[in-house]
């Protein structure tokens, strides 16, 4: 979370997950998506 992000807390992160879920379509197939948030670049690589 930084000055460029509107995500400020866990509730905001959950809303991002909801937005991604709404936008993804899989032609009726089940979705499985893991979304992880981290500030530490070590965990992002």
PDB file of C-alpha atoms in Angstrom:
ATOM      1  CA  UNK A   1       0.000   0.000   0.000  1.00  0.00           C
ATOM      2  CA  UNK A   2       1.468   3.271  -1.063  1.00  0.00           C
ATOM      3  CA  UNK A   3       0.479   6.736  -2.233  1.00  0.00           C
ATOM      4  CA  UNK A   4      -0.463   5.325  -5.662  1.00  0.00           C
ATOM      5  CA  UNK A   5      -2.843   2.662  -4.392  1.00  0.00           C
ATOM      6  CA  UNK A   6      -6.377   3.049  -3.117  1.00  0.00           C
ATOM      7  CA  UNK A   7      -6.004  -0.220  -1.177  1.00  0.00           C
ATOM      8  CA  UNK A   8      -5.578   0.660   2.492  1.00  0.00           C
ATOM      9  CA  UNK A   9      -6.774  -2.369   4.475  1.00  0.00           C
ATOM     10  CA  UNK A  10      -7.906  -5.994   4.250  1.00  0.00           C
ATOM     11  CA  UNK A  11     -11.452  -4.967   3.320  1.00  0.00           C
ATOM     12  CA  UNK A  12     -10.044  -3.068   0.307  1.00  0.00           C
ATOM     13  CA  UNK A  13      -8.036  -6.157  -0.677  1.00  0.00           C
ATOM     14  CA  UNK A  14     -11.204  -8.262  -0.537  1.00  0.00           C
ATOM     15  CA  UNK A  15     -12.933  -5.752  -2.830  1.00  0.00           C
ATOM     16  CA  UNK A  16     -10.074  -6.119  -5.336  1.00  0.00           C
ATOM     17  CA  UNK A  17     -10.612  -9.896  -5.214  1.00  0.00           C
ATOM     18  CA  UNK A  18     -14.346  -9.387  -5.819  1.00  0.00           C
ATOM     19  CA  UNK A  19     -13.656  -7.107  -8.793  1.00  0.00           C
ATOM     20  CA  UNK A  20     -11.268  -9.644 -10.348  1.00  0.00           C
ATOM     21  CA  UNK A  21     -13.782 -12.461  -9.787  1.00  0.00           C
ATOM     22  CA  UNK A  22     -16.574 -10.489 -11.472  1.00  0.00           C
ATOM     23  CA  UNK A  23     -14.426  -9.694 -14.514  1.00  0.00           C
ATOM     24  CA  UNK A  24     -13.076 -13.196 -15.148  1.00  0.00           C
ATOM     25  CA  UNK A  25     -15.104 -15.573 -17.272  1.00  0.00           C
ATOM     26  CA  UNK A  26     -14.288 -19.210 -17.942  1.00  0.00           C
ATOM     27  CA  UNK A  27     -17.071 -20.363 -20.270  1.00  0.00           C
ATOM     28  CA  UNK A  28     -19.008 -21.931 -17.391  1.00  0.00           C
ATOM     29  CA  UNK A  29     -16.028 -23.766 -15.958  1.00  0.00           C
ATOM     30  CA  UNK A  30     -15.131 -23.515 -12.281  1.00  0.00           C
ATOM     31  CA  UNK A  31     -12.668 -20.786 -11.340  1.00  0.00           C
ATOM     32  CA  UNK A  32      -9.595 -21.292  -9.222  1.00  0.00           C
ATOM     33  CA  UNK A  33      -7.500 -18.210  -8.687  1.00  0.00           C
ATOM     34  CA  UNK A  34      -5.098 -17.290  -5.941  1.00  0.00           C
ATOM     35  CA  UNK A  35      -4.530 -13.614  -5.267  1.00  0.00           C
ATOM     36  CA  UNK A  36      -1.774 -12.734  -2.826  1.00  0.00           C
ATOM     37  CA  UNK A  37      -0.799  -9.285  -1.685  1.00  0.00           C
ATOM     38  CA  UNK A  38       2.637  -8.335  -0.438  1.00  0.00           C
ATOM     39  CA  UNK A  39       4.677  -5.202  -0.013  1.00  0.00           C
ATOM     40  CA  UNK A  40       7.965  -7.084   0.110  1.00  0.00           C
ATOM     41  CA  UNK A  41       9.447  -7.575  -3.377  1.00  0.00           C
ATOM     42  CA  UNK A  42      11.158 -10.752  -2.100  1.00  0.00           C
ATOM     43  CA  UNK A  43       7.770 -12.515  -1.926  1.00  0.00           C
ATOM     44  CA  UNK A  44       6.611 -11.249  -5.312  1.00  0.00           C
ATOM     45  CA  UNK A  45       9.438 -12.855  -7.302  1.00  0.00           C
TER      46      UNK A  45
END
